[in-house]
XYZ file of C-alpha atoms in Angstrom:
766
model
C 108.544 -65.717 215.263
C 106.393 -64.780 212.231
C 109.525 -63.767 210.305
C 111.171 -67.170 210.991
C 108.050 -69.082 209.845
C 107.978 -67.088 206.612
C 111.611 -67.972 205.854
C 110.946 -71.697 206.516
C 107.984 -71.547 204.156
C 110.080 -69.770 201.559
C 112.764 -72.480 201.588
C 110.362 -75.463 201.450
C 110.949 -78.525 199.301
C 108.169 -77.737 196.790
C 110.533 -76.254 194.126
C 112.764 -79.384 194.305
C 109.744 -81.687 193.888
C 108.593 -79.711 190.849
C 112.099 -79.917 189.354
C 112.432 -83.679 189.888
C 108.956 -84.545 188.471
C 109.529 -82.314 185.452
C 112.899 -83.904 184.618
C 111.484 -87.432 184.993
C 108.546 -86.674 182.726
C 110.849 -85.050 180.097
C 113.119 -88.121 179.928
C 110.132 -90.461 179.586
C 108.706 -88.447 176.675
C 112.137 -88.327 174.977
C 112.462 -92.145 175.222
C 109.020 -92.607 173.612
C 109.924 -90.168 170.821
C 113.176 -92.045 170.176
C 111.322 -95.353 169.799
C 108.779 -93.815 167.435
C 111.518 -92.257 165.240
C 113.350 -95.602 165.028
C 110.178 -97.458 163.946
C 109.217 -94.884 161.333
C 112.759 -94.812 159.976
C 112.780 -98.619 159.537
C 109.498 -98.411 157.606
C 110.767 -95.582 155.372
C 114.044 -97.433 154.734
C 112.181 -100.608 153.762
C 109.852 -98.663 151.428
C 112.785 -96.874 149.759
C 114.601 -100.224 149.225
C 111.532 -101.721 147.569
C 111.137 -98.646 145.393
C 114.756 -98.883 144.156
C 114.295 -102.609 143.430
C 111.159 -101.842 141.402
C 112.969 -99.068 139.493
C 115.814 -101.474 138.571
C 113.283 -104.003 137.292
C 111.466 -101.297 135.333
C 114.702 -100.104 133.717
C 115.661 -103.678 132.716
C 112.168 -104.218 131.288
C 112.509 -101.120 129.105
C 115.777 -102.454 127.611
C 114.220 -105.902 127.073
C 111.272 -104.236 125.338
C 113.737 -102.466 123.029
C 115.340 -105.861 122.208
C 111.878 -107.352 121.563
C 111.230 -104.570 119.053
C 114.648 -105.180 117.455
C 114.034 -108.946 117.135
C 110.588 -108.345 115.639
C 112.089 -105.900 113.151
C 114.708 -108.473 112.021
C 112.179 -111.307 111.916
C 109.900 -109.248 109.634
C 112.529 -108.974 106.908
C 114.564 -111.573 105.038
C 117.522 -109.219 104.909
C 118.132 -105.817 106.407
C 120.689 -103.161 105.478
C 122.885 -100.901 107.531
C 120.676 -97.888 106.715
C 117.501 -99.766 107.697
C 119.046 -100.663 111.060
C 120.093 -97.004 111.544
C 116.556 -95.827 110.726
C 115.086 -98.336 113.206
C 117.429 -97.100 115.969
C 116.699 -93.451 115.144
C 112.960 -94.068 115.528
C 113.564 -95.135 119.151
C 115.659 -91.991 119.938
C 118.200 -94.051 121.912
C 120.205 -91.141 123.378
C 117.126 -89.688 125.113
C 115.014 -92.762 125.908
C 117.941 -95.075 126.843
C 120.761 -92.878 128.252
C 122.545 -95.888 129.800
C 122.722 -97.746 126.469
C 126.255 -98.020 125.103
C 125.309 -99.945 121.971
C 122.338 -101.743 120.387
C 123.642 -104.536 118.145
C 122.549 -107.208 115.680
C 124.572 -110.487 115.847
C 123.537 -113.253 113.363
C 124.595 -116.916 113.664
C 127.061 -117.615 110.801
C 128.494 -121.045 109.972
C 132.311 -120.933 110.083
C 132.409 -122.542 106.648
C 130.363 -119.652 105.204
C 132.545 -116.947 106.695
C 133.918 -115.550 103.409
C 130.538 -115.722 101.717
C 128.986 -113.737 104.565
C 131.736 -111.113 104.450
C 131.253 -110.764 100.682
C 127.498 -110.447 101.107
C 127.900 -107.697 103.735
C 130.428 -105.836 101.576
C 127.725 -105.447 98.898
C 126.106 -102.885 101.186
C 127.942 -99.607 100.363
C 127.824 -98.634 104.033
C 129.649 -101.904 104.976
C 132.278 -102.054 102.187
C 135.146 -102.773 104.615
C 133.270 -105.383 106.667
C 135.504 -108.249 108.026
C 134.954 -110.820 110.772
C 137.648 -110.937 113.455
C 139.518 -112.568 115.037
C 140.593 -114.382 111.857
C 140.759 -117.871 113.339
C 138.139 -119.647 115.395
C 137.932 -123.222 116.686
C 134.131 -123.059 116.754
C 131.842 -124.224 113.951
C 129.586 -121.178 114.417
C 130.412 -117.520 114.498
C 128.518 -114.618 116.064
C 129.907 -111.491 114.317
C 128.621 -108.014 115.206
C 126.923 -106.980 111.978
C 125.033 -103.808 112.808
C 125.475 -101.508 115.764
C 123.942 -98.219 116.978
C 124.928 -95.595 117.756
C 127.521 -95.739 114.976
C 130.401 -93.821 116.600
C 134.213 -93.878 116.443
C 134.227 -96.213 119.458
C 131.493 -98.616 118.360
C 132.696 -98.887 114.742
C 135.900 -100.515 116.039
C 133.986 -103.625 117.142
C 132.015 -104.010 113.884
C 132.629 -107.583 112.675
C 133.858 -108.767 116.068
C 132.949 -112.425 116.745
C 131.239 -112.314 120.134
C 131.488 -116.116 120.253
C 135.279 -115.897 120.387
C 135.076 -114.993 124.074
C 133.952 -117.860 126.322
C 131.656 -115.964 128.690
C 129.820 -114.135 125.898
C 129.447 -117.357 123.828
C 128.104 -119.125 126.889
C 125.438 -116.433 127.404
C 124.547 -116.305 123.675
C 124.143 -120.101 123.463
C 122.166 -120.042 126.731
C 119.776 -117.494 125.247
C 119.400 -119.487 122.011
C 118.792 -122.773 123.818
C 116.254 -121.408 126.298
C 114.633 -119.000 123.876
C 114.730 -116.216 126.483
C 116.729 -113.181 127.556
C 120.085 -113.647 129.283
C 122.208 -111.076 131.099
C 125.987 -111.349 131.329
C 127.988 -110.749 134.493
C 130.072 -107.590 134.853
C 132.356 -106.862 131.860
C 135.377 -104.536 132.099
C 136.112 -102.541 128.932
C 139.751 -101.621 129.340
C 139.893 -99.399 126.232
C 137.086 -97.140 127.395
C 138.237 -93.470 127.637
C 136.361 -92.677 130.828
C 136.893 -94.867 133.879
C 133.271 -94.327 134.942
C 132.071 -96.121 131.780
C 134.381 -99.174 131.857
C 131.896 -101.386 133.697
C 129.095 -102.821 131.572
C 126.798 -105.776 131.219
C 125.125 -107.148 128.090
C 121.527 -108.289 127.580
C 121.072 -110.916 124.833
C 117.750 -111.786 123.179
C 117.538 -114.671 120.660
C 115.559 -114.634 117.432
C 114.755 -117.501 115.047
C 113.749 -118.130 111.475
C 110.313 -119.169 112.763
C 108.724 -119.307 116.231
C 106.256 -122.165 115.977
C 106.956 -125.761 117.108
C 110.165 -124.905 119.022
C 109.607 -127.237 121.947
C 113.173 -128.078 123.023
C 116.776 -126.926 122.857
C 117.588 -128.924 119.723
C 114.713 -127.372 117.756
C 115.653 -123.895 118.944
C 119.309 -124.316 117.951
C 118.261 -125.635 114.546
C 116.012 -122.607 113.927
C 118.415 -120.067 115.475
C 119.046 -116.955 113.362
C 121.091 -114.963 115.859
C 120.739 -112.530 118.763
C 120.195 -108.847 119.343
C 121.906 -107.296 122.330
C 122.114 -104.175 124.441
C 125.460 -103.187 125.973
C 124.587 -101.264 129.155
C 126.839 -98.700 130.916
C 126.596 -99.810 134.537
C 127.193 -96.430 136.210
C 124.713 -94.572 133.990
C 122.114 -97.362 134.388
C 122.121 -97.244 138.196
C 122.635 -93.458 138.457
C 119.339 -93.006 136.603
C 117.757 -95.238 139.251
C 119.317 -93.040 141.945
C 117.950 -89.849 140.332
C 114.440 -91.292 140.252
C 114.676 -91.932 144.029
C 114.870 -89.216 146.704
C 118.564 -90.039 147.308
C 118.309 -90.728 151.023
C 119.038 -94.467 150.601
C 122.272 -95.623 148.894
C 122.784 -99.072 147.431
C 125.402 -101.508 146.124
C 124.859 -104.108 143.380
C 126.777 -107.428 143.215
C 126.880 -109.974 140.352
C 125.918 -112.874 142.580
C 124.830 -113.649 146.114
C 128.314 -113.209 147.552
C 129.393 -109.689 148.504
C 132.996 -109.075 147.452
C 135.028 -106.504 145.578
C 135.342 -108.904 142.603
C 131.569 -109.243 142.197
C 130.786 -105.530 142.906
C 128.872 -104.114 139.955
C 127.931 -100.676 141.315
C 128.233 -98.618 144.511
C 126.180 -95.400 144.725
C 128.017 -94.108 147.812
C 131.479 -95.547 148.408
C 132.046 -93.127 151.312
C 129.316 -94.773 153.378
C 131.122 -97.810 154.855
C 129.441 -98.132 158.254
C 125.760 -97.390 157.722
C 123.295 -97.243 160.578
C 120.555 -98.858 158.453
C 121.260 -101.788 156.074
C 119.652 -104.787 154.382
C 120.462 -107.203 151.520
C 118.028 -108.481 148.881
C 118.617 -111.109 146.197
C 117.246 -109.644 142.987
C 116.261 -112.216 140.334
C 115.287 -111.121 136.823
C 115.658 -112.748 133.393
C 117.499 -115.749 134.840
C 120.053 -113.393 136.463
C 120.776 -113.077 140.178
C 122.015 -109.804 141.647
C 122.475 -109.000 145.312
C 121.211 -105.531 146.253
C 122.721 -104.131 149.429
C 120.868 -101.066 150.730
C 122.440 -98.701 153.238
C 121.732 -95.350 154.876
C 122.527 -93.347 157.951
C 119.168 -91.609 157.909
C 116.039 -91.543 155.765
C 114.784 -88.219 157.073
C 114.963 -85.107 154.911
C 115.183 -83.049 158.083
C 118.084 -84.368 160.161
C 116.755 -82.529 163.198
C 114.368 -85.448 163.736
C 117.269 -87.435 165.232
C 117.888 -84.670 167.723
C 114.222 -84.291 168.642
C 114.465 -86.521 171.780
C 117.506 -84.579 172.951
C 115.697 -81.317 172.322
C 112.733 -82.662 174.264
C 114.968 -83.503 177.210
C 116.655 -80.098 177.066
C 113.382 -78.143 176.814
C 111.750 -80.298 179.510
C 114.614 -79.800 181.943
C 114.766 -76.102 181.108
C 111.007 -75.764 181.648
C 111.269 -77.699 184.940
C 114.054 -75.406 186.128
C 112.053 -72.332 185.150
C 108.885 -73.690 186.760
C 110.666 -74.560 190.000
C 112.358 -71.180 189.937
C 108.963 -69.537 189.386
C 107.502 -71.437 192.379
C 110.494 -70.400 194.446
C 110.073 -66.790 193.316
C 106.378 -66.866 194.198
C 107.191 -68.042 197.679
C 109.876 -65.388 198.091
C 107.695 -62.561 196.779
C 104.575 -63.390 198.769
C 105.972 -61.859 201.930
C 107.312 -58.965 199.921
C 103.820 -58.324 198.546
C 102.530 -57.155 201.939
C 105.375 -54.695 202.266
C 104.770 -53.407 198.726
C 101.037 -53.018 199.393
C 101.779 -50.789 202.398
C 104.271 -48.791 200.394
C 101.877 -48.386 197.441
C 99.056 -47.277 199.737
C 101.283 -44.492 200.964
C 102.299 -43.574 197.419
C 98.641 -43.621 196.339
C 97.801 -41.034 198.996
C 100.645 -38.853 197.798
C 99.593 -39.327 194.155
C 96.019 -38.373 194.992
C 97.276 -35.130 196.480
C 99.314 -34.417 193.335
C 96.373 -35.253 191.064
C 94.120 -32.892 192.990
C 96.760 -30.165 192.706
C 97.028 -30.721 188.949
C 93.233 -30.777 188.667
C 93.020 -27.385 190.316
C 95.826 -25.709 188.384
C 95.566 -27.186 184.835
C 94.804 -24.776 181.968
C 91.748 -26.701 180.726
C 88.518 -26.275 182.655
C 87.080 -29.430 184.254
C 83.639 -29.834 185.850
C 82.104 -33.011 187.297
C 78.286 -33.096 187.500
C 76.325 -35.885 189.210
C 72.986 -37.323 188.081
C 71.044 -34.701 190.019
C 72.777 -31.877 188.110
C 74.914 -30.864 191.067
C 78.523 -29.822 190.416
C 80.685 -32.014 192.619
C 84.103 -30.994 191.283
C 85.277 -27.821 189.527
C 88.815 -26.566 189.005
C 89.993 -22.955 189.080
C 90.128 -22.594 185.291
C 86.452 -23.566 184.942
C 85.431 -21.063 187.636
C 87.240 -18.262 185.769
C 85.464 -19.222 182.527
C 82.016 -19.433 184.208
C 81.882 -17.015 187.179
C 78.759 -16.524 189.289
C 77.206 -19.938 188.548
C 75.099 -22.038 190.863
C 76.196 -25.422 192.089
C 72.972 -26.910 190.706
C 72.605 -26.813 186.907
C 69.298 -28.607 186.393
C 67.331 -25.357 186.642
C 67.722 -22.046 184.822
C 71.288 -21.201 183.835
C 72.751 -17.855 184.943
C 73.923 -17.201 181.365
C 72.844 -17.725 177.786
C 74.307 -20.748 176.008
C 74.557 -19.801 172.293
C 75.214 -21.855 169.168
C 77.572 -20.662 166.439
C 74.579 -19.442 164.384
C 73.392 -17.259 167.314
C 70.476 -19.474 168.476
C 70.239 -20.649 172.108
C 70.684 -24.157 173.483
C 67.546 -25.591 175.124
C 68.166 -27.100 178.606
C 67.672 -30.653 177.314
C 70.168 -29.942 174.477
C 73.021 -29.146 176.834
C 75.877 -31.681 176.391
C 75.837 -33.026 179.963
C 72.044 -33.568 179.786
C 72.448 -35.564 176.550
C 75.107 -37.742 178.182
C 72.869 -38.467 181.181
C 70.011 -39.472 178.865
C 71.872 -41.497 176.195
C 75.164 -42.518 177.833
C 77.010 -41.381 174.674
C 79.918 -38.933 174.815
C 79.502 -35.463 173.264
C 82.695 -34.139 171.700
C 83.770 -30.858 170.126
C 80.634 -28.901 171.060
C 81.109 -25.165 170.414
C 79.147 -22.987 172.872
C 79.023 -19.220 173.397
C 78.602 -17.999 177.000
C 76.836 -14.643 177.197
C 76.532 -13.000 180.629
C 75.609 -9.561 181.852
C 78.545 -7.243 182.417
C 80.916 -9.792 180.794
C 82.144 -10.058 177.189
C 80.983 -13.017 175.066
C 83.191 -16.097 175.633
C 83.359 -19.036 173.237
C 84.311 -22.448 174.609
C 84.831 -25.883 173.113
C 83.255 -28.544 175.316
C 83.534 -32.339 175.636
C 81.185 -34.351 177.853
C 81.763 -38.012 178.852
C 79.940 -40.387 181.242
C 81.549 -41.796 184.409
C 80.652 -45.369 185.467
C 81.606 -46.399 188.976
C 80.045 -49.870 189.198
C 78.682 -51.135 185.870
C 78.011 -49.855 182.375
C 74.252 -49.575 182.772
C 74.327 -46.917 185.487
C 75.920 -43.491 184.880
C 77.029 -41.964 188.160
C 78.304 -38.618 186.832
C 79.380 -36.602 183.791
C 82.763 -34.948 183.326
C 82.953 -31.759 181.241
C 86.212 -30.430 179.782
C 86.207 -26.781 178.662
C 88.656 -24.865 176.464
C 88.441 -21.111 175.848
C 88.557 -20.587 172.043
C 87.500 -16.913 171.942
C 90.870 -15.672 170.685
C 91.179 -18.629 168.331
C 87.830 -17.777 166.672
C 88.853 -14.146 166.238
C 92.148 -15.239 164.616
C 90.295 -17.765 162.470
C 87.909 -15.134 161.101
C 90.772 -12.784 160.330
C 92.692 -15.588 158.630
C 89.649 -16.553 156.556
C 89.244 -12.913 155.538
C 92.907 -12.708 154.496
C 92.637 -16.008 152.598
C 89.543 -14.735 150.790
C 91.428 -11.612 149.714
C 94.391 -13.734 148.556
C 92.087 -16.138 146.709
C 90.450 -13.305 144.788
C 93.529 -11.235 143.975
C 96.632 -13.514 144.042
C 97.263 -16.026 141.253
C 98.204 -19.163 143.242
C 98.213 -22.867 142.434
C 99.538 -25.994 144.125
C 100.525 -29.228 142.384
C 101.729 -32.674 143.300
C 105.195 -33.971 142.380
C 104.071 -34.778 138.808
C 102.655 -31.315 138.087
C 98.998 -32.307 138.576
C 97.022 -29.352 139.970
C 95.636 -29.953 143.470
C 94.394 -26.420 144.370
C 93.963 -23.068 142.571
C 92.863 -19.595 143.588
C 89.902 -17.713 142.133
C 92.383 -15.259 140.575
C 94.073 -18.170 138.736
C 90.711 -19.234 137.292
C 89.974 -15.655 136.225
C 93.257 -15.108 134.364
C 93.282 -18.582 132.708
C 89.587 -18.728 131.780
C 89.154 -22.197 133.343
C 86.926 -23.132 136.286
C 88.292 -24.831 139.412
C 86.622 -28.084 138.345
C 88.454 -27.970 134.999
C 91.833 -27.176 136.574
C 91.976 -29.439 139.650
C 93.189 -32.876 138.575
C 94.579 -31.575 135.266
C 98.288 -31.201 134.511
C 99.780 -27.726 134.665
C 100.604 -28.037 130.957
C 96.935 -27.098 130.358
C 98.054 -23.428 130.368
C 101.406 -23.996 128.638
C 101.887 -21.843 125.534
C 103.504 -23.379 122.455
C 105.867 -20.385 122.065
C 107.743 -21.192 125.300
C 110.806 -23.394 124.540
C 111.026 -26.782 126.270
C 114.408 -25.763 127.684
C 112.685 -23.230 129.965
C 110.526 -25.937 131.547
C 113.466 -28.350 131.775
C 115.453 -25.719 133.693
C 112.436 -25.029 135.919
C 111.869 -28.739 136.816
C 115.568 -29.254 137.445
C 115.561 -26.405 139.970
C 112.393 -27.265 141.914
C 113.157 -30.994 142.040
C 116.457 -30.032 143.704
C 114.529 -28.154 146.389
C 115.354 -24.693 144.943
C 112.985 -21.797 144.249
C 112.524 -20.955 140.553
C 111.753 -17.435 139.298
C 110.987 -16.419 135.756
C 108.574 -14.996 133.216
C 106.237 -17.366 131.367
C 103.900 -16.956 128.451
C 100.699 -18.893 129.210
C 97.675 -19.905 127.145
C 94.169 -18.642 127.957
C 91.247 -21.083 127.534
C 90.318 -19.426 124.204
C 93.979 -19.877 123.041
C 94.874 -16.219 123.547
C 98.106 -15.503 125.416
C 98.952 -13.776 128.684
C 102.234 -13.266 130.562
C 102.954 -13.951 134.237
C 105.967 -13.423 136.456
C 106.219 -16.718 138.361
C 107.791 -17.944 141.599
C 107.645 -21.731 142.193
C 108.684 -23.157 145.572
C 108.713 -26.762 146.906
C 106.095 -27.895 149.478
C 107.021 -30.206 152.378
C 104.996 -32.186 154.920
C 105.623 -32.290 158.668
C 108.396 -34.890 158.127
C 110.076 -32.522 155.654
C 109.348 -34.853 152.752
C 108.746 -33.162 149.394
C 105.026 -33.502 148.523
C 104.510 -30.936 145.742
C 104.999 -27.344 144.614
C 103.363 -23.939 145.126
C 103.378 -21.326 142.357
C 102.639 -17.605 142.878
C 102.182 -15.476 139.737
C 101.842 -11.811 138.859
C 100.061 -10.704 135.695
C 102.615 -8.834 133.526
C 100.703 -9.058 130.238
C 100.486 -5.242 129.855
C 104.177 -4.877 130.652
C 105.092 -7.520 128.030
C 102.856 -5.809 125.456
C 104.654 -2.521 126.035
C 108.016 -4.344 125.706
C 106.817 -6.079 122.543
C 105.749 -2.761 120.984
C 109.164 -1.307 121.753
C 111.011 -4.091 119.868
C 108.529 -4.771 117.045
C 108.192 -3.205 113.641
C 104.647 -1.838 113.574
C 103.992 -2.662 109.902
C 105.337 -6.255 109.635
C 105.166 -7.442 113.252
C 108.835 -8.523 112.997
C 111.731 -7.344 115.140
C 112.629 -3.703 114.524
C 116.124 -2.362 113.871
C 116.717 -1.629 117.572
C 115.961 -5.226 118.640
C 117.958 -6.664 115.748
C 121.011 -4.663 116.876
C 120.603 -6.053 120.423
C 120.264 -9.677 119.234
C 123.099 -9.217 116.708
C 125.490 -8.164 119.490
C 124.315 -11.057 121.726
C 124.907 -13.763 119.103
C 128.256 -12.249 118.113
C 129.471 -12.398 121.736
C 128.482 -16.112 121.967
C 130.259 -16.897 118.685
C 133.437 -15.133 119.858
C 133.435 -16.760 123.330
C 132.541 -20.321 122.344
C 133.892 -20.392 118.757
C 130.509 -21.488 117.400
C 129.220 -20.762 113.856
C 126.989 -17.724 113.246
C 125.644 -16.433 109.925
C 123.342 -13.695 108.606
C 121.137 -13.283 105.548
C 120.354 -9.822 104.125
C 117.503 -9.771 101.589
C 115.762 -7.153 99.472
C 112.570 -7.195 97.349
C 113.451 -6.839 93.678
C 112.056 -3.713 91.995
C 110.041 -2.713 95.066
C 109.955 0.934 93.947
C 107.926 -0.054 90.910
C 105.255 -1.535 93.229
C 104.896 1.743 95.093
C 104.879 3.723 91.852
C 102.352 1.440 90.151
C 100.012 0.400 92.964
C 100.712 2.906 95.675
C 102.400 2.749 99.071
C 99.423 0.961 100.692
C 99.833 -2.031 98.352
C 103.591 -1.885 98.986
C 102.919 -2.211 102.708
C 100.698 -5.266 102.051
C 103.520 -6.896 100.028
C 105.932 -6.296 102.930
C 103.443 -7.891 105.367
C 102.880 -10.967 103.145
C 106.630 -11.398 102.587
C 107.143 -11.257 106.394
C 104.630 -14.109 106.903
C 106.291 -16.258 104.190
C 109.780 -15.788 105.669
C 108.664 -16.313 109.278
C 106.997 -19.655 108.425
C 110.259 -21.238 107.274
C 112.901 -20.200 109.838
C 113.814 -21.929 113.121
C 112.587 -20.782 116.529
C 116.105 -19.802 117.556
C 116.576 -17.658 114.414
C 115.772 -13.912 114.532
C 113.974 -12.219 111.599
C 113.516 -8.436 111.456
C 113.004 -5.451 109.209
C 116.384 -3.858 108.586
C 114.983 -0.840 106.764
C 112.559 -0.058 103.922
C 112.168 -3.263 101.908
C 115.322 -4.848 103.409
C 115.118 -7.733 105.937
C 117.855 -9.295 108.096
C 117.900 -12.901 109.406
C 120.268 -13.847 112.297
C 121.219 -17.550 112.270
C 123.001 -18.786 115.457
C 124.716 -22.213 115.318
C 124.603 -22.080 111.483
C 127.595 -22.132 109.147
C 127.848 -20.542 105.668
C 126.717 -23.657 103.757
C 123.599 -24.120 105.893
C 122.797 -20.390 105.660
C 123.134 -20.510 101.882
C 120.822 -23.547 101.712
C 118.192 -21.733 103.814
C 118.433 -18.601 101.654
C 117.939 -20.695 98.507
C 114.826 -22.342 100.017
C 113.414 -18.932 100.945
C 114.159 -17.533 97.460
C 112.280 -20.406 95.798
C 109.409 -20.103 98.285
C 108.968 -16.371 97.582
C 109.247 -16.913 93.838
C 106.405 -19.496 93.938
C 104.188 -17.362 96.212
C 101.284 -15.451 94.651
C 101.041 -12.052 96.352
C 97.437 -10.911 96.773
C 97.646 -7.631 94.809
C 100.763 -7.812 92.654
C 101.068 -11.525 91.769
C 104.566 -12.965 91.575
C 107.561 -11.152 93.066
C 111.198 -12.117 93.640
C 113.800 -11.429 96.313
C 117.612 -11.237 96.217
C 119.786 -12.572 99.076
C 123.246 -11.843 100.435
C 124.820 -14.349 102.907
C 127.749 -13.791 105.284
C 129.213 -15.782 108.206
C 131.239 -14.932 111.294
C 135.057 -14.847 111.177
C 137.551 -14.073 113.931
C 137.730 -10.313 114.377
C 134.249 -9.626 112.951
C 131.786 -7.120 114.362
C 128.275 -6.153 113.268
C 129.465 -3.651 110.663
C 131.937 -5.981 109.000
C 129.454 -8.852 108.707
C 126.642 -6.625 107.382
C 129.051 -5.012 104.921
C 129.950 -8.438 103.436
C 126.298 -9.497 103.321
C 125.361 -6.168 101.670
C 128.135 -6.583 99.101
C 126.853 -10.109 98.337
C 123.306 -8.724 97.990
C 124.591 -6.088 95.577
C 126.195 -8.813 93.439
C 122.908 -10.748 93.441
C 121.120 -7.620 92.123
C 123.863 -6.999 89.564
C 123.721 -10.590 88.241
C 120.040 -10.452 87.405
C 118.171 -10.432 90.759
C 116.210 -13.383 92.261
C 119.570 -14.859 93.319
C 121.530 -15.878 96.396
C 125.123 -14.725 96.672
C 127.654 -15.519 99.434
C 130.306 -13.282 100.916
C 133.793 -12.922 99.507
C 136.128 -13.014 102.515
C 139.873 -12.359 102.877
C 141.786 -11.821 106.094
C 143.265 -8.536 104.870
C 139.875 -7.049 104.006
C 139.103 -3.819 105.849
C 135.993 -1.780 106.131
């Protein structure tokens, strides 16, 4: 019976009522929105129509103002010339200020009997030498020839001299303007010769001017004082398109010459595609004794066309919401009975979960203890009992063990973490405590203590302690710190960021470089870069480590006092946990003593230059490169002139000083890639890779002049002779030295203090 009643309740009519009321309310709101949109649109359409009307009036006023200025200009002068009229038009910048203006013209009233005299008078102006009035014959006693016109283009010059009174409609408007003394506007005029169809339609504004303006009370007096008219020919499309640009473009309009709307009287249509507008109105526009009919039209005056669909959207959303709401009510009714079944099922699951939680509590690797406000342990898992054996259930008295701090001092009872939590209600985290008990080794634990609130925040019911055995961790930590201390003192290590800025250095690095950690951290690694190391070495190094490779090599570094030391270096990339490159680690070994031994083995002890053994090694190396890559390679052999006389006169000690000074002079003027060494006695050899014979000769000549100008400390001026040779296919060390030696011999034979080049033939043999 209960089951049947539940089903009847579930399928009640409440969801249908909710659906019906919701749909009714949605349709009512949509109808109100539709009415509001219609009213606002009518207001916006009316405002836009009035704005367009005002813009048309404003544009006409600007052209009339231009004609007023033109009439005043003519009235101020008895006669004006073509150039004066051009200057006047230029001052008004017609192309920019009046883009719809086709032409601004000056049309005087000329008696037909004075036609020839007027043409002759105009021809006196050099700019109007070909001036003629046309058409040739006129039945009228007065003529209105176009005398001046701007802009003066190929199109407008064709109508210069044209009698505007020869055409009935134009004469009628000119005479109307002269009689009334006011502006007149012609109906639409079609210019059939116009190149562009969009510019064929025009209308003309006439403004009269007189010989004097006072006492002109009637038409007869005005005609008697009439001097002529000025006019503006207006391009219809451009005129009204400017109006359209000034408006927001939502409302289109048509302009008709009179109050009747027909194709014959249509002056302008801004949107010919819009033939059945939803919004429309007609206005008779009257200005300067001219009547136009303005027909405004639009389908919408909203920038956002979604406004029209807003009522439909309202209906859709309302119905959708009603359906969802009724469905929700239905679902609530269906699920209510299910809730009781779920509650029973969840109660059973909760019991099972509690059993699992208790099992996890007992077996988890972290120790857990729950202590109530009286200091009695109410819960304790197996891990905690193993950490703290032989403890009492009540902890508010004396503890069965010593609780030690990291510095060896003991915790007071009130300083124990769980006591602090009971007093303050604040959690205690990361507390390190040593547990010392008789017959047990010292155990170190990390403890967290947190309050438990059962009812409200103001009353702590218990404290939960979590314990983690860190005894082995502390032993490993101390060993690691000891190892790191040894590494810091004895291993030259540094870390940098991606730009080479030092972020960490070892004590050994500071010791070998002479800088303190404060001076090194934050500085660029170039702080220890020695000037003797070529840039190519560092370029190769950066290329490797930026590619994620490990770089190995020997580097000459600079000590803080500018002395040098050598290190064997390994640089490896550093990555973060996401394997993103974050910097580099460099490990170095001091090889300064090794490099000094190597340097002594390749250096001439007297001069400090390469010895014969090292020169032979470098000679063979450069020769192999020249053979393999077909690159130029040259040598210079040089000898001090009359060196024996120095030894005989001053002694061998002074001779050694001369050799040392000459070595310094030569070394200061050669390239880094060149090799200079003592070949034997007073002879020196220079190896010049990537250097042809001409360049080698030029270098030898510079060195000869430099030595000649040098004042030696004990013997004054001395000279040197040079022999130059370059590599040829088939050469070896002996053949090149032989040619250089032969050239040196010729330099000695020709008077010393000279540079001589090799004499080379392919058949030469040595």
